[in-house]
Amino acid sequence: MANCIFCQIISGTIPSSKVYEDEKVLAFLDITQTTNGHTLLIPKEHVKNVLDMTETMAQEVFSRLPKVARAVQKATGAKGMNIINNNEEVAGQTVFHAHIHLVPRFDEKDGIDIKYTTHEPDFQSLGKLAEQIAKEVV
């Protein structure tokens, strides 16, 4: 797709700092570097996001994820890693070519704040929601 920045990176029109490449996927350093080593893993075939991926494409991309994540962690000396995927604008997606963020974590004060709410779960509501979702899995 000519106007897609990631497709331009894949084609070599725009430079990138590649960390992994094969016939199906590309991984390169994110120019924002949320933390040192922040890497993006993308399919070479243009697809808007994970919600639009075929099962085969998802297998191709996600099967490379552990290998690239371990390499990033080892090279940076990170103690952990957030693996983040945003789908659609409301979820924070800004580049509409599927991509997975590998964000190395060094300590609790490295610039990322993910908060989880803690409250007593409503198991009845959770059960109903699980049933609704399960009906949609095809």
PDB file of C-alpha atoms in Angstrom:
ATOM      1  CA  MET A   1       0.000   0.000   0.000  1.00  0.00           C
ATOM      2  CA  ALA A   2       1.729   3.125  -1.256  1.00  0.00           C
ATOM      3  CA  ASN A   3       0.699   5.529   1.512  1.00  0.00           C
ATOM      4  CA  CYS A   4       1.421   3.126   4.404  1.00  0.00           C
ATOM      5  CA  ILE A   5       4.608   4.020   6.285  1.00  0.00           C
ATOM      6  CA  PHE A   6       5.240   0.391   7.267  1.00  0.00           C
ATOM      7  CA  CYS A   7       4.808  -0.796   3.669  1.00  0.00           C
ATOM      8  CA  GLN A   8       7.355   1.865   2.694  1.00  0.00           C
ATOM      9  CA  ILE A   9       9.730   0.527   5.339  1.00  0.00           C
ATOM     10  CA  ILE A  10       9.233  -3.014   4.001  1.00  0.00           C
ATOM     11  CA  SER A  11       9.983  -1.848   0.448  1.00  0.00           C
ATOM     12  CA  GLY A  12      13.074   0.069   1.578  1.00  0.00           C
ATOM     13  CA  THR A  13      11.676   3.458   0.531  1.00  0.00           C
ATOM     14  CA  ILE A  14      11.947   4.614   4.152  1.00  0.00           C
ATOM     15  CA  PRO A  15      14.966   3.528   6.208  1.00  0.00           C
ATOM     16  CA  SER A  16      14.603   1.514   9.392  1.00  0.00           C
ATOM     17  CA  SER A  17      16.751  -0.137  12.020  1.00  0.00           C
ATOM     18  CA  LYS A  18      15.950  -3.792  11.305  1.00  0.00           C
ATOM     19  CA  VAL A  19      16.451  -6.402  13.999  1.00  0.00           C
ATOM     20  CA  TYR A  20      14.863  -9.398  12.217  1.00  0.00           C
ATOM     21  CA  GLU A  21      13.547 -10.170   8.762  1.00  0.00           C
ATOM     22  CA  ASP A  22      12.352 -13.205   6.873  1.00  0.00           C
ATOM     23  CA  GLU A  23       9.986 -13.774   3.951  1.00  0.00           C
ATOM     24  CA  LYS A  24       6.835 -13.092   6.031  1.00  0.00           C
ATOM     25  CA  VAL A  25       7.706 -10.658   8.829  1.00  0.00           C
ATOM     26  CA  LEU A  26       9.912  -7.723   9.685  1.00  0.00           C
ATOM     27  CA  ALA A  27      10.981  -6.437  13.092  1.00  0.00           C
ATOM     28  CA  PHE A  28      12.572  -3.024  13.502  1.00  0.00           C
ATOM     29  CA  LEU A  29      13.203  -0.474  16.228  1.00  0.00           C
ATOM     30  CA  ASP A  30      10.323   1.924  16.843  1.00  0.00           C
ATOM     31  CA  ILE A  31      11.482   5.506  16.250  1.00  0.00           C
ATOM     32  CA  THR A  32       9.728   6.608  19.469  1.00  0.00           C
ATOM     33  CA  GLN A  33      11.774   4.257  21.729  1.00  0.00           C
ATOM     34  CA  THR A  34       9.336   4.288  24.655  1.00  0.00           C
ATOM     35  CA  THR A  35      12.114   2.354  26.392  1.00  0.00           C
ATOM     36  CA  ASN A  36      15.501   1.353  25.005  1.00  0.00           C
ATOM     37  CA  GLY A  37      14.961  -1.453  22.493  1.00  0.00           C
ATOM     38  CA  HIS A  38      11.262  -0.758  21.756  1.00  0.00           C
ATOM     39  CA  THR A  39      10.685  -2.925  18.681  1.00  0.00           C
ATOM     40  CA  LEU A  40       7.821  -3.374  16.225  1.00  0.00           C
ATOM     41  CA  LEU A  41       7.006  -6.758  14.700  1.00  0.00           C
ATOM     42  CA  ILE A  42       4.923  -6.546  11.515  1.00  0.00           C
ATOM     43  CA  PRO A  43       3.660  -8.805   8.742  1.00  0.00           C
ATOM     44  CA  LYS A  44       5.127  -7.938   5.359  1.00  0.00           C
ATOM     45  CA  GLU A  45       1.708  -8.298   3.774  1.00  0.00           C
ATOM     46  CA  HIS A  46      -0.400  -5.211   4.411  1.00  0.00           C
ATOM     47  CA  VAL A  47      -3.308  -5.814   6.744  1.00  0.00           C
ATOM     48  CA  LYS A  48      -4.963  -3.140   8.897  1.00  0.00           C
ATOM     49  CA  ASN A  49      -4.627  -4.906  12.255  1.00  0.00           C
ATOM     50  CA  VAL A  50      -4.928  -8.234  14.048  1.00  0.00           C
ATOM     51  CA  LEU A  51      -8.705  -8.124  13.697  1.00  0.00           C
ATOM     52  CA  ASP A  52      -8.253  -8.351   9.913  1.00  0.00           C
ATOM     53  CA  MET A  53      -5.562 -11.065   9.937  1.00  0.00           C
ATOM     54  CA  THR A  54      -6.201 -14.520   8.599  1.00  0.00           C
ATOM     55  CA  GLU A  55      -5.360 -17.431  10.860  1.00  0.00           C
ATOM     56  CA  THR A  56      -2.356 -18.224   8.660  1.00  0.00           C
ATOM     57  CA  MET A  57      -1.002 -14.685   8.836  1.00  0.00           C
ATOM     58  CA  ALA A  58      -1.465 -14.617  12.603  1.00  0.00           C
ATOM     59  CA  GLN A  59       0.473 -17.888  12.884  1.00  0.00           C
ATOM     60  CA  GLU A  60       3.264 -16.480  10.747  1.00  0.00           C
ATOM     61  CA  VAL A  61       3.591 -13.278  12.770  1.00  0.00           C
ATOM     62  CA  PHE A  62       3.007 -14.602  16.274  1.00  0.00           C
ATOM     63  CA  SER A  63       5.259 -17.619  15.776  1.00  0.00           C
ATOM     64  CA  ARG A  64       8.206 -15.218  15.378  1.00  0.00           C
ATOM     65  CA  LEU A  65       7.299 -13.196  18.464  1.00  0.00           C
ATOM     66  CA  PRO A  66       9.113 -15.263  21.152  1.00  0.00           C
ATOM     67  CA  LYS A  67      12.359 -15.373  19.150  1.00  0.00           C
ATOM     68  CA  VAL A  68      12.407 -11.617  18.554  1.00  0.00           C
ATOM     69  CA  ALA A  69      11.273 -10.810  22.111  1.00  0.00           C
ATOM     70  CA  ARG A  70      14.037 -12.967  23.628  1.00  0.00           C
ATOM     71  CA  ALA A  71      16.614 -11.284  21.382  1.00  0.00           C
ATOM     72  CA  VAL A  72      15.444  -7.803  22.392  1.00  0.00           C
ATOM     73  CA  GLN A  73      15.482  -8.735  26.070  1.00  0.00           C
ATOM     74  CA  LYS A  74      18.936 -10.288  25.876  1.00  0.00           C
ATOM     75  CA  ALA A  75      20.445  -7.416  23.876  1.00  0.00           C
ATOM     76  CA  THR A  76      19.009  -4.708  26.138  1.00  0.00           C
ATOM     77  CA  GLY A  77      19.386  -6.460  29.485  1.00  0.00           C
ATOM     78  CA  ALA A  78      15.697  -5.791  30.209  1.00  0.00           C
ATOM     79  CA  LYS A  79      14.181  -7.439  33.280  1.00  0.00           C
ATOM     80  CA  GLY A  80      10.826  -7.941  31.532  1.00  0.00           C
ATOM     81  CA  MET A  81       8.792  -6.896  28.535  1.00  0.00           C
ATOM     82  CA  ASN A  82       5.359  -5.603  27.656  1.00  0.00           C
ATOM     83  CA  ILE A  83       3.983  -6.990  24.414  1.00  0.00           C
ATOM     84  CA  ILE A  84       1.258  -4.649  23.220  1.00  0.00           C
ATOM     85  CA  ASN A  85      -1.070  -4.663  20.249  1.00  0.00           C
ATOM     86  CA  ASN A  86      -3.505  -1.819  19.572  1.00  0.00           C
ATOM     87  CA  ASN A  87      -6.435  -2.457  17.217  1.00  0.00           C
ATOM     88  CA  GLU A  88      -8.389   0.512  15.849  1.00  0.00           C
ATOM     89  CA  GLU A  89      -8.053   4.192  16.708  1.00  0.00           C
ATOM     90  CA  VAL A  90     -10.062   3.965  19.946  1.00  0.00           C
ATOM     91  CA  ALA A  91      -7.484   1.454  21.244  1.00  0.00           C
ATOM     92  CA  GLY A  92      -4.532   3.688  20.367  1.00  0.00           C
ATOM     93  CA  GLN A  93      -3.655   2.372  16.892  1.00  0.00           C
ATOM     94  CA  THR A  94      -2.037   5.200  14.916  1.00  0.00           C
ATOM     95  CA  VAL A  95      -0.447   3.290  12.021  1.00  0.00           C
ATOM     96  CA  PHE A  96      -3.014   1.143  10.266  1.00  0.00           C
ATOM     97  CA  HIS A  97      -0.721  -1.717   9.312  1.00  0.00           C
ATOM     98  CA  ALA A  98      -0.795  -4.535  11.860  1.00  0.00           C
ATOM     99  CA  HIS A  99       2.058  -4.338  14.344  1.00  0.00           C
ATOM    100  CA  ILE A 100       3.044  -5.623  17.750  1.00  0.00           C
ATOM    101  CA  HIS A 101       5.036  -3.497  20.185  1.00  0.00           C
ATOM    102  CA  LEU A 102       7.800  -5.228  22.143  1.00  0.00           C
ATOM    103  CA  VAL A 103       8.615  -2.801  24.941  1.00  0.00           C
ATOM    104  CA  PRO A 104      11.523  -3.796  27.187  1.00  0.00           C
ATOM    105  CA  ARG A 105      11.031  -3.045  30.875  1.00  0.00           C
ATOM    106  CA  PHE A 106      13.909  -2.152  33.158  1.00  0.00           C
ATOM    107  CA  ASP A 107      12.157  -1.054  36.352  1.00  0.00           C
ATOM    108  CA  GLU A 108       8.832   0.282  37.623  1.00  0.00           C
ATOM    109  CA  LYS A 109       9.813   3.872  36.801  1.00  0.00           C
ATOM    110  CA  ASP A 110      10.848   3.478  33.163  1.00  0.00           C
ATOM    111  CA  GLY A 111       7.990   5.520  31.706  1.00  0.00           C
ATOM    112  CA  ILE A 112       5.193   2.994  31.322  1.00  0.00           C
ATOM    113  CA  ASP A 113       2.304   2.902  33.746  1.00  0.00           C
ATOM    114  CA  ILE A 114      -0.172   0.070  33.301  1.00  0.00           C
ATOM    115  CA  LYS A 115      -2.822   0.052  35.998  1.00  0.00           C
ATOM    116  CA  TYR A 116      -5.171  -2.762  36.827  1.00  0.00           C
ATOM    117  CA  THR A 117      -8.294  -2.219  38.873  1.00  0.00           C
ATOM    118  CA  THR A 118      -8.833  -4.454  41.839  1.00  0.00           C
ATOM    119  CA  HIS A 119     -12.369  -5.249  42.891  1.00  0.00           C
ATOM    120  CA  GLU A 120     -14.469  -8.266  43.752  1.00  0.00           C
ATOM    121  CA  PRO A 121     -15.346 -10.042  40.488  1.00  0.00           C
ATOM    122  CA  ASP A 122     -18.983 -10.521  39.501  1.00  0.00           C
ATOM    123  CA  PHE A 123     -18.737 -14.143  38.414  1.00  0.00           C
ATOM    124  CA  GLN A 124     -22.357 -14.268  37.225  1.00  0.00           C
ATOM    125  CA  SER A 125     -21.811 -11.347  34.821  1.00  0.00           C
ATOM    126  CA  LEU A 126     -18.464 -12.766  33.741  1.00  0.00           C
ATOM    127  CA  GLY A 127     -20.105 -16.097  32.972  1.00  0.00           C
ATOM    128  CA  LYS A 128     -22.798 -14.464  30.819  1.00  0.00           C
ATOM    129  CA  LEU A 129     -20.215 -12.427  28.929  1.00  0.00           C
ATOM    130  CA  ALA A 130     -18.069 -15.522  28.390  1.00  0.00           C
ATOM    131  CA  GLU A 131     -21.073 -17.324  26.900  1.00  0.00           C
ATOM    132  CA  GLN A 132     -21.764 -14.410  24.518  1.00  0.00           C
ATOM    133  CA  ILE A 133     -18.145 -14.329  23.364  1.00  0.00           C
ATOM    134  CA  ALA A 134     -17.961 -18.118  22.979  1.00  0.00           C
ATOM    135  CA  LYS A 135     -20.988 -18.018  20.627  1.00  0.00           C
ATOM    136  CA  GLU A 136     -19.101 -15.608  18.360  1.00  0.00           C
ATOM    137  CA  VAL A 137     -15.926 -17.713  18.102  1.00  0.00           C
ATOM    138  CA  VAL A 138     -16.123 -19.475  14.751  1.00  0.00           C
TER     139      VAL A 138
END
